[in-house]
CSV table of C-alpha atoms and ligand atoms in Angstrom, one decimal:
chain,number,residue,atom,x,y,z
Z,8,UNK,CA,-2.7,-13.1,17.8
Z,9,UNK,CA,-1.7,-15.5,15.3
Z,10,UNK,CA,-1.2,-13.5,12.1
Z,11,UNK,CA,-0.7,-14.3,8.5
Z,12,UNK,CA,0.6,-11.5,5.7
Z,13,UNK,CA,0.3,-12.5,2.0
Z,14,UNK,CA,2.9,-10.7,-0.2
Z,15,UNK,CA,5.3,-9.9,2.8
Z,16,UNK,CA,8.7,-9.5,0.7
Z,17,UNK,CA,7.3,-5.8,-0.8
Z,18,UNK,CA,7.6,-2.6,0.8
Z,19,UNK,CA,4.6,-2.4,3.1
Z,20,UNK,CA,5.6,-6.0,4.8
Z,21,UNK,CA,9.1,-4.7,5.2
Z,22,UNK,CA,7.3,-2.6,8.2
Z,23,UNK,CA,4.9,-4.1,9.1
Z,24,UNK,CA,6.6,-7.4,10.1
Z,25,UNK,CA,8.7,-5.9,12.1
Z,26,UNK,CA,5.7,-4.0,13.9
Z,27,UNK,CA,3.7,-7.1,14.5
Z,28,UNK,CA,6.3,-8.8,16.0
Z,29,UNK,CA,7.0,-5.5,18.4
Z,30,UNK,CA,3.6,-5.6,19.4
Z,31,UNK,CA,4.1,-9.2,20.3
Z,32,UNK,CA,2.4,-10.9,17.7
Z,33,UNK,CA,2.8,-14.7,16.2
Z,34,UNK,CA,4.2,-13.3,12.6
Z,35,UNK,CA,3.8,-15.9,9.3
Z,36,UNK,CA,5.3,-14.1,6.4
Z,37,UNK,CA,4.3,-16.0,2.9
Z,38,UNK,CA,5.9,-14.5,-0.1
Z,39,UNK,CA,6.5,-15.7,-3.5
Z,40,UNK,CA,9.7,-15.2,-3.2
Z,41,UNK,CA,12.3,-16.1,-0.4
Z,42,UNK,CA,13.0,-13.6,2.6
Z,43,UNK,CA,14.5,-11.0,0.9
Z,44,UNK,CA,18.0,-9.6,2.7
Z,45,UNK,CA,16.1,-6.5,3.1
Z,46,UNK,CA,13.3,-8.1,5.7
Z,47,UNK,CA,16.1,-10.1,7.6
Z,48,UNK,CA,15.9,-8.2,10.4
Z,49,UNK,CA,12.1,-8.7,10.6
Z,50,UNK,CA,11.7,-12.2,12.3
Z,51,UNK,CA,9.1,-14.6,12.2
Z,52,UNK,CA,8.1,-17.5,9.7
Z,53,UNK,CA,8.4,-17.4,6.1
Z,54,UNK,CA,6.6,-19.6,3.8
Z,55,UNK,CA,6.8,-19.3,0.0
Z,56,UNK,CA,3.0,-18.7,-1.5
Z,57,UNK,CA,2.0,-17.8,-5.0
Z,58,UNK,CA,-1.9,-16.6,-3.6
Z,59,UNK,CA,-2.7,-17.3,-7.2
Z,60,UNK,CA,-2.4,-21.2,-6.5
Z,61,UNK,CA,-5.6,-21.7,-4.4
Z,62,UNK,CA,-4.9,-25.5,-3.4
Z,63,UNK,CA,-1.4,-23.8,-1.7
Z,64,UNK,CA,-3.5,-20.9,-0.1
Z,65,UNK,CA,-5.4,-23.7,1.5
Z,66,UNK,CA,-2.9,-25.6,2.8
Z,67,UNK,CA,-0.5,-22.8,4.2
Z,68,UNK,CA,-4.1,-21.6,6.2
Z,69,UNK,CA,-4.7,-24.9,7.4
Z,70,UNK,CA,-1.4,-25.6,8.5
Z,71,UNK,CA,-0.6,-21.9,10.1
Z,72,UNK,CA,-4.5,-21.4,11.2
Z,73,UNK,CA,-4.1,-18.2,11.1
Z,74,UNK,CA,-6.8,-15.6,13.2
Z,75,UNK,CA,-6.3,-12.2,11.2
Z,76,UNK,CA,-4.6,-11.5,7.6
Z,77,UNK,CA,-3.3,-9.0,6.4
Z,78,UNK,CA,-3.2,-9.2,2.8
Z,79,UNK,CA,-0.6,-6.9,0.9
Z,80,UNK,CA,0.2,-9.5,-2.7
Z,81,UNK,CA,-0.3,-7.0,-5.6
Z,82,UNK,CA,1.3,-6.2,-8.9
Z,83,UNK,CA,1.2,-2.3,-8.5
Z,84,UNK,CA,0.1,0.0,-10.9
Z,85,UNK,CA,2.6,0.8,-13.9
Z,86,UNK,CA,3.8,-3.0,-13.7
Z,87,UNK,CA,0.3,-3.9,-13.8
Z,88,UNK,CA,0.0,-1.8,-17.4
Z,89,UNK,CA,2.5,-3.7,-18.4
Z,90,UNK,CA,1.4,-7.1,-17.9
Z,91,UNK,CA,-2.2,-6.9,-17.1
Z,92,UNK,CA,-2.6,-10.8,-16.9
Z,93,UNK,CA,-0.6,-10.8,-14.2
Z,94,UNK,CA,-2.0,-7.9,-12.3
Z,95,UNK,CA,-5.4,-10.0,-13.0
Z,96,UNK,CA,-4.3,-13.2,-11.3
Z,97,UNK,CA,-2.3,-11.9,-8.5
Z,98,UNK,CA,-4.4,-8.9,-7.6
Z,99,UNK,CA,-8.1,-10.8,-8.4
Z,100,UNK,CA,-7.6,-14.7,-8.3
Z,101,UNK,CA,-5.3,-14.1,-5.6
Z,102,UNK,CA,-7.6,-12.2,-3.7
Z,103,UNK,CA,-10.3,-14.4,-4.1
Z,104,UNK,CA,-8.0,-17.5,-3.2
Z,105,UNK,CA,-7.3,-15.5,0.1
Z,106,UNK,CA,-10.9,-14.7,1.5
Z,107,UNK,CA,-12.2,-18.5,0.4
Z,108,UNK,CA,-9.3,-19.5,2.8
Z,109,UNK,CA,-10.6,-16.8,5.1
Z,110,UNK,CA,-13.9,-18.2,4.6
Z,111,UNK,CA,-12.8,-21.9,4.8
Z,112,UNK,CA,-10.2,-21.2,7.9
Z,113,UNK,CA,-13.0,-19.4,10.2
Z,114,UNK,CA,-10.5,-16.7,10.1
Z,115,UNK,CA,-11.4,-13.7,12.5
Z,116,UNK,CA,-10.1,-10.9,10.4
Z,117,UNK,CA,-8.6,-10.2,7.0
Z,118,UNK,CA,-7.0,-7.0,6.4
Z,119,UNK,CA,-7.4,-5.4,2.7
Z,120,UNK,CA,-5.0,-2.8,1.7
Z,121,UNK,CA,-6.5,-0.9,-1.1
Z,122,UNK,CA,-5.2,2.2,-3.4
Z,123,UNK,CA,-5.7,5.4,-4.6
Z,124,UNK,CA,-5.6,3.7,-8.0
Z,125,UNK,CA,-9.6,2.6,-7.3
Z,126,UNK,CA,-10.4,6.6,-8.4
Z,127,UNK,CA,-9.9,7.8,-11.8
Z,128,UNK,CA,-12.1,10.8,-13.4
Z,129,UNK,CA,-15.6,10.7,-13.3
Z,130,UNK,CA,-17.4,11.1,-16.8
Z,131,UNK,CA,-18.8,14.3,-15.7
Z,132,UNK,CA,-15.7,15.7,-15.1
Z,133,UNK,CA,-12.7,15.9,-12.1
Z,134,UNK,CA,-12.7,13.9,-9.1
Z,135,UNK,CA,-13.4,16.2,-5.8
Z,136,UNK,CA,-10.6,17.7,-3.9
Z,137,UNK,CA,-10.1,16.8,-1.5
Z,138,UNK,CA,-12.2,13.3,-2.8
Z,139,UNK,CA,-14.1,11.8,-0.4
Z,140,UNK,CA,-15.1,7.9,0.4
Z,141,UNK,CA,-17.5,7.5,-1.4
Z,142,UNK,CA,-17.6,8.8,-5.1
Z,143,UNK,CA,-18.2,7.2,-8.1
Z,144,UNK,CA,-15.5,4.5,-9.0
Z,145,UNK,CA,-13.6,4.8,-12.4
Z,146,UNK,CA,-10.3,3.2,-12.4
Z,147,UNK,CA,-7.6,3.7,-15.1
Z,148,UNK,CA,-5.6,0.9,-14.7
Z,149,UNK,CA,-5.9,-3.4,-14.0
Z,150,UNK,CA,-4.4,-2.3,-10.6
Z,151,UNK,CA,-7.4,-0.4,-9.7
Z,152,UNK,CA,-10.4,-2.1,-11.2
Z,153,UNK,CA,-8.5,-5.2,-8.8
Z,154,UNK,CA,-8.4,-3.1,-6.2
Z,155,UNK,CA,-11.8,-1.8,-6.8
Z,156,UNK,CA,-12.9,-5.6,-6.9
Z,157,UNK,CA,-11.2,-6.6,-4.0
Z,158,UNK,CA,-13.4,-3.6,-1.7
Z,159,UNK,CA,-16.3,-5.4,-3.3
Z,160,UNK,CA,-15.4,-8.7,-2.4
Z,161,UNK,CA,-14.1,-7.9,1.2
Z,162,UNK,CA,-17.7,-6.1,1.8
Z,163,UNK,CA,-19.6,-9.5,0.2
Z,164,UNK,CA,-17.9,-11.6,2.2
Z,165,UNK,CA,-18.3,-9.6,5.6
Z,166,UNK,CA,-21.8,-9.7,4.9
Z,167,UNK,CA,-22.5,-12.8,3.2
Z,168,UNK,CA,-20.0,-15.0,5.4
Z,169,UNK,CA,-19.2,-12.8,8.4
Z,170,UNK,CA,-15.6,-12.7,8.0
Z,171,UNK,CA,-14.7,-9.1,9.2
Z,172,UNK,CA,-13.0,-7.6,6.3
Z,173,UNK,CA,-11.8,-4.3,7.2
Z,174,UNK,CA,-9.4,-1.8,4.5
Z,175,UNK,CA,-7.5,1.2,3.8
Z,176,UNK,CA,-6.6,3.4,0.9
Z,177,UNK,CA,-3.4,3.8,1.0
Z,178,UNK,CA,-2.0,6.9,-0.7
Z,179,UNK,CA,1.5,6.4,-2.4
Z,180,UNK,CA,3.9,5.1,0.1
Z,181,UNK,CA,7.3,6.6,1.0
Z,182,UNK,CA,9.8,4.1,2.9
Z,183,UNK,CA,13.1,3.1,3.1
Z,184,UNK,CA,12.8,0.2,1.4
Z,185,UNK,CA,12.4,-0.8,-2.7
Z,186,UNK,CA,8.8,-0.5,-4.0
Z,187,UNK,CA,8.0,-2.1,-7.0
Z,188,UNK,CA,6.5,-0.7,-10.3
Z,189,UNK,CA,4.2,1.8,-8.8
Z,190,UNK,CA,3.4,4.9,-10.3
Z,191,UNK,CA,4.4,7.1,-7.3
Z,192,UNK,CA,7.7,5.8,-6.9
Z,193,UNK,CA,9.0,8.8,-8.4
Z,194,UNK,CA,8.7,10.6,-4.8
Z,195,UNK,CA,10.7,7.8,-3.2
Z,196,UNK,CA,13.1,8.4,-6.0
Z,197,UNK,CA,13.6,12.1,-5.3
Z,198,UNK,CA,15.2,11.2,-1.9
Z,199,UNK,CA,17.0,8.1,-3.2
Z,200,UNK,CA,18.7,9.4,-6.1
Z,201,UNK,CA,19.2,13.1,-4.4
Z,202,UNK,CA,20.8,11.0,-1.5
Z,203,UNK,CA,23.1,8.9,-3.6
Z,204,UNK,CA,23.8,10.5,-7.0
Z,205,UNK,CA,22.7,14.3,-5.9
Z,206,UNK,CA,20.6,14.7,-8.8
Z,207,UNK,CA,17.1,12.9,-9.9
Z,208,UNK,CA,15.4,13.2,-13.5
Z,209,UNK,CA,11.3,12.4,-12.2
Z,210,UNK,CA,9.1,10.4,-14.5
Z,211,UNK,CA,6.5,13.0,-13.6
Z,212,UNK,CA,5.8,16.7,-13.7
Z,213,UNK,CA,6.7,19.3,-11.5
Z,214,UNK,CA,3.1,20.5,-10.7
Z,215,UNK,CA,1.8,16.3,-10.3
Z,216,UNK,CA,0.4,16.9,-6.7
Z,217,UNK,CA,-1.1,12.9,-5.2
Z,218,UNK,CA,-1.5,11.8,-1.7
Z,219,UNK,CA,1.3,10.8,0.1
Z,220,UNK,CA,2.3,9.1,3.5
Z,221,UNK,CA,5.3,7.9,5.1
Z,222,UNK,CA,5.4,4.3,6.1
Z,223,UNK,CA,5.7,4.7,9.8
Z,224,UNK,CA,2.3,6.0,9.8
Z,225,UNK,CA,1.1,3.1,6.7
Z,226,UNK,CA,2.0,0.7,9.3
Z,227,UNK,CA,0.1,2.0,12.4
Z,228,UNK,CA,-2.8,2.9,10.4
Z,229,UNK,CA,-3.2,-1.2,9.4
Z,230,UNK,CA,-2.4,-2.0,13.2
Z,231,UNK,CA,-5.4,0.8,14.6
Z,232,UNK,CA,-7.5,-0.5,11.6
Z,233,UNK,CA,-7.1,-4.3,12.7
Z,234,UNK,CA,-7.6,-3.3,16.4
Z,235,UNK,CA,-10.1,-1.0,16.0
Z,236,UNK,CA,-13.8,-2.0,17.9
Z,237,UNK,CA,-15.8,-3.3,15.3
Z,238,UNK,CA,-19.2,-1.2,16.7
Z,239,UNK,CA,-17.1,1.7,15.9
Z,240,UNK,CA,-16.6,0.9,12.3
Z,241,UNK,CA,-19.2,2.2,9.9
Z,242,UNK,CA,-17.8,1.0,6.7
Z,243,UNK,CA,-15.3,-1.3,5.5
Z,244,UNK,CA,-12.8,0.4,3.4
Z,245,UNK,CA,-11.7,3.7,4.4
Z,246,UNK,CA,-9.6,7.0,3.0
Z,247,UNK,CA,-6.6,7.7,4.6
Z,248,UNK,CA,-4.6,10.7,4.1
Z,249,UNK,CA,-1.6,12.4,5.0
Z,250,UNK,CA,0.1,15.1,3.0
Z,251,UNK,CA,-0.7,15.9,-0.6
Z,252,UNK,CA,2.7,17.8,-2.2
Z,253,UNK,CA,3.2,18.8,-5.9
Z,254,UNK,CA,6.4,16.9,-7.3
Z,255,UNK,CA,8.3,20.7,-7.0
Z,256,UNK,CA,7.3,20.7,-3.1
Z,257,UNK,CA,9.0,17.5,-2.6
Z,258,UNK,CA,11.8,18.5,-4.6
Z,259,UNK,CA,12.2,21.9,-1.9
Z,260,UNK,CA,11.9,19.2,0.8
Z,261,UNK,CA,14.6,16.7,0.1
Z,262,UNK,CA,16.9,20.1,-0.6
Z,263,UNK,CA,16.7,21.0,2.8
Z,264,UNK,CA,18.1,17.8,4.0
Z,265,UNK,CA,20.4,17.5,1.4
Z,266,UNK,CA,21.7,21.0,0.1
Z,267,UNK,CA,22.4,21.4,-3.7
Z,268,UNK,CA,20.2,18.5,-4.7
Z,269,UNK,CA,19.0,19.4,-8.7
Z,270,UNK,CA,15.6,17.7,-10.0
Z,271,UNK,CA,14.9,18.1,-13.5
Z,272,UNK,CA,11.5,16.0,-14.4
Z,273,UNK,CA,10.5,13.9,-17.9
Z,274,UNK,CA,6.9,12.8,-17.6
Z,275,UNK,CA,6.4,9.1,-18.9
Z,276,UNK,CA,3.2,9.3,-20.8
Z,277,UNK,CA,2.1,6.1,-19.4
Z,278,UNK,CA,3.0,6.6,-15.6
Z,279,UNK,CA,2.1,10.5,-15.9
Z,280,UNK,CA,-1.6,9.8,-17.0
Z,281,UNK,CA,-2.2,7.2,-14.3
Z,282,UNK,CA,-1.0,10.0,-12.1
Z,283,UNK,CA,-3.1,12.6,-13.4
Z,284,UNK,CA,-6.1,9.9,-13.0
Z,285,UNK,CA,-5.9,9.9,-8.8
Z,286,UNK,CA,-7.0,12.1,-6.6
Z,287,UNK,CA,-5.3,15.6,-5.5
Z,288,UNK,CA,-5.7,15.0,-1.7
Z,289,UNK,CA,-8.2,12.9,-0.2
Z,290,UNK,CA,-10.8,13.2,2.4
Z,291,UNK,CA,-10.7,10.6,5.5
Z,292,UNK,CA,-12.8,12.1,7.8
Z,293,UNK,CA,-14.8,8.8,8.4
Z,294,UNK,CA,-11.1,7.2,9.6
Z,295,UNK,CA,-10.6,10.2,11.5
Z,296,UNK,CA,-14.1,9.4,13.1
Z,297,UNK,CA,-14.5,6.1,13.7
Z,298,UNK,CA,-11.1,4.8,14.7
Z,299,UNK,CA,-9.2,7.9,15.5
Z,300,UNK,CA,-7.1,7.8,12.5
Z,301,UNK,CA,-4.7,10.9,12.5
Z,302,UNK,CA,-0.9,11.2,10.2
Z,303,UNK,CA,2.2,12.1,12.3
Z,304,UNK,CA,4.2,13.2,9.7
Z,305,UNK,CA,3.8,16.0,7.5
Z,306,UNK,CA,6.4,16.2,4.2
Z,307,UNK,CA,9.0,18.0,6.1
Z,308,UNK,CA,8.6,15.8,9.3
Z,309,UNK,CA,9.1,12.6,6.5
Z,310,UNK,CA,12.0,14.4,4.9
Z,311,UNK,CA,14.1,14.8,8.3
Z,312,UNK,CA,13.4,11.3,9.3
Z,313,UNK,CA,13.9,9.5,5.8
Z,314,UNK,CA,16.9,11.0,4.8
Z,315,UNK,CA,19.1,9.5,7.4
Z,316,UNK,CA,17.5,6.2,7.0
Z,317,UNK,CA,18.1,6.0,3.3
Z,318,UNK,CA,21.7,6.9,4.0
Z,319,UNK,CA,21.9,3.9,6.4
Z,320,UNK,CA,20.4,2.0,3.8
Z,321,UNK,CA,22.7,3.1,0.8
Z,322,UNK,CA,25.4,2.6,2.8
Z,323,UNK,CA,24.6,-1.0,4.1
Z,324,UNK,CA,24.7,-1.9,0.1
Z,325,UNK,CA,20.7,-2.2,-0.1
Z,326,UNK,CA,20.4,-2.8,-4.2
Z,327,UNK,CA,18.3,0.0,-5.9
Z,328,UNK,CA,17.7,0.8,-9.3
Z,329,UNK,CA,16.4,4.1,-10.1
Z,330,UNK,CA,13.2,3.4,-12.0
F,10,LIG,N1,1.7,3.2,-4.9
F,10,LIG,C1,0.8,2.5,-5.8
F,10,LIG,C2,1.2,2.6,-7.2
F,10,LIG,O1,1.9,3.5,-7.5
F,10,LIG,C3,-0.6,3.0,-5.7
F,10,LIG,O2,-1.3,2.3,-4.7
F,10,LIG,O3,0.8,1.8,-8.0
């Protein structure tokens, strides 16, 4: 299939290039920025797009044509508080400026990858737990009212224009690779900074328990959604889960793959209370249901796999910072 990914230079396209290509796919990576070192190995095209210029969104789907998109541009959560303008126009005007082209390009499929950050505390008091699909939405921060928008639009346009907009909610994702100003980043920091400096101060608390997953099963999650028979599908954006550890849990878990590892943790008021806004755990039974959706990896199962990998990746010089 000829595919198209929109913000392919962040940690998700990283991945998911490389899986597209596997599965013998015809890859366009569009970016604002060039092909980072990092996603060399990937293959493919590479076209620079800022999604918030719509007349360039045009032209790179006219000229690629693509038939399904997989759209991953977004300014993630704690960035987003920091420059909500921005969060606005990349994560809603770019979105937008994506499904008209989906509309425009008679494109077959466009992929939305939503967020945890779409739930936030009910007035009446805590979210479920496990919280299922649908609840009542109450976002914190610009990232998730976006987010919550783009669910909205991807259902409009399914039914108003038959494109067949199909999503996930991702839980915070753990990779070898650099995210980028997300609030859960401080579990990707625990094995970074454990693995490199043998010590990590978290920006969160010990007891902050979110949803989790490891990237390996991100990425075939986005490849089962896209595949998936569209008679099966009963809704458009689901819940996916994996594991749900407290901060602490992790902490035990890196240890074990690296022995003597210390974790001392200093909440950041702003990154802690979008934390303590998501979910505990969520429920993705109607995943589990309709397209067979099912984790591989628990926490330990991530640990032994990641460690290695973000050795391989220290050592090849990859550039991290540590917040
Ligand atoms: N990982 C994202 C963030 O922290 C949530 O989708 O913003």
């Amino acid at each position: 299939m000829k595919i198209l990914i929109t913000g392919a230079g962040g940690q998700i396209g990283h991945d998911l290039i490389g899986a597209l290509i596997a599965a013998g796919h015809d890859v366009t990576s569009t970016d604002l920025a060039p092909r980072p070192p990092s996603h060399a190995h990937a293959g493919g095209a590479w076209h620079r797009l800022d999604v918030t210029d719509a007349v360039a969104v045009r032209d790179v789907f006219y000229e690629v044509k693509p038939e399904l998109v997989f759209h991953l541009a977004a300014i993630l959560s704690a960035r987003g508080e920091q420059d909500p303008r921005l969060a606005y126009d990349v994560n809603q005007t770019g979105t937008w400026n994506v499904l008209e082209a989906c509309r425009k390009g008679k494109v077959l499929r466009f992929i939305f990858t939503s967020s945890i950050a779409v739930f936030g505390p009910p007035p009446s008091g805590p979210l479920p737990d496990p919280t299922p699909d649908d609840v009542a939405l109450h976002p914190t921060t610009m990232y998730g009212v976006t987010k919550v928008s783009g669910e909205l639009l991807s259902s409009y346009y399914r039914s108003r224009f038959g494109v067949d907009c199909r999503g996930v909610r991702f839980p915070g994702l753990i990779s070898a690779a650099m995210p980028g100003g997300g609030s859960s980043d401080y579990a990707l920091f625990m094995y970074v900074d454990a693995v490199r400096k043998g010590s990590y101060d978290a920006f969160a608390r010990a007891d902050t328990r979110i949803p989790l997953m490891y990237m390996p099963d991100a990425v075939r999650a986005l490849l089962e959604l896209s595949m998936a028979d569209k008679s099966k599908l009963t809704r458009s954006i689901y819940n996916i889960a994996a594991f749900s550890p407290r901060a602490d849990e992790i902490a035990a878990s890196v240890q074990k793959a690296v022995p003597g590892a210390t974790f001392t943790y200093t909440p950041d008021t702003v990154r802690q209370g979008i934390l303590d806004s998501w979910p505990k755990a969520l429920d993705d039974a109607a995943a589990r249901r309709d397209w067979g959706w099912k984790p591989k990896f628990d926490l330990d199962g991530m640990t032994s796999d990641l460690v290695p990998r973000i050795r391989r990746m220290l050592e090849l010089g990859a550039v991290l910072s540590s917040h």
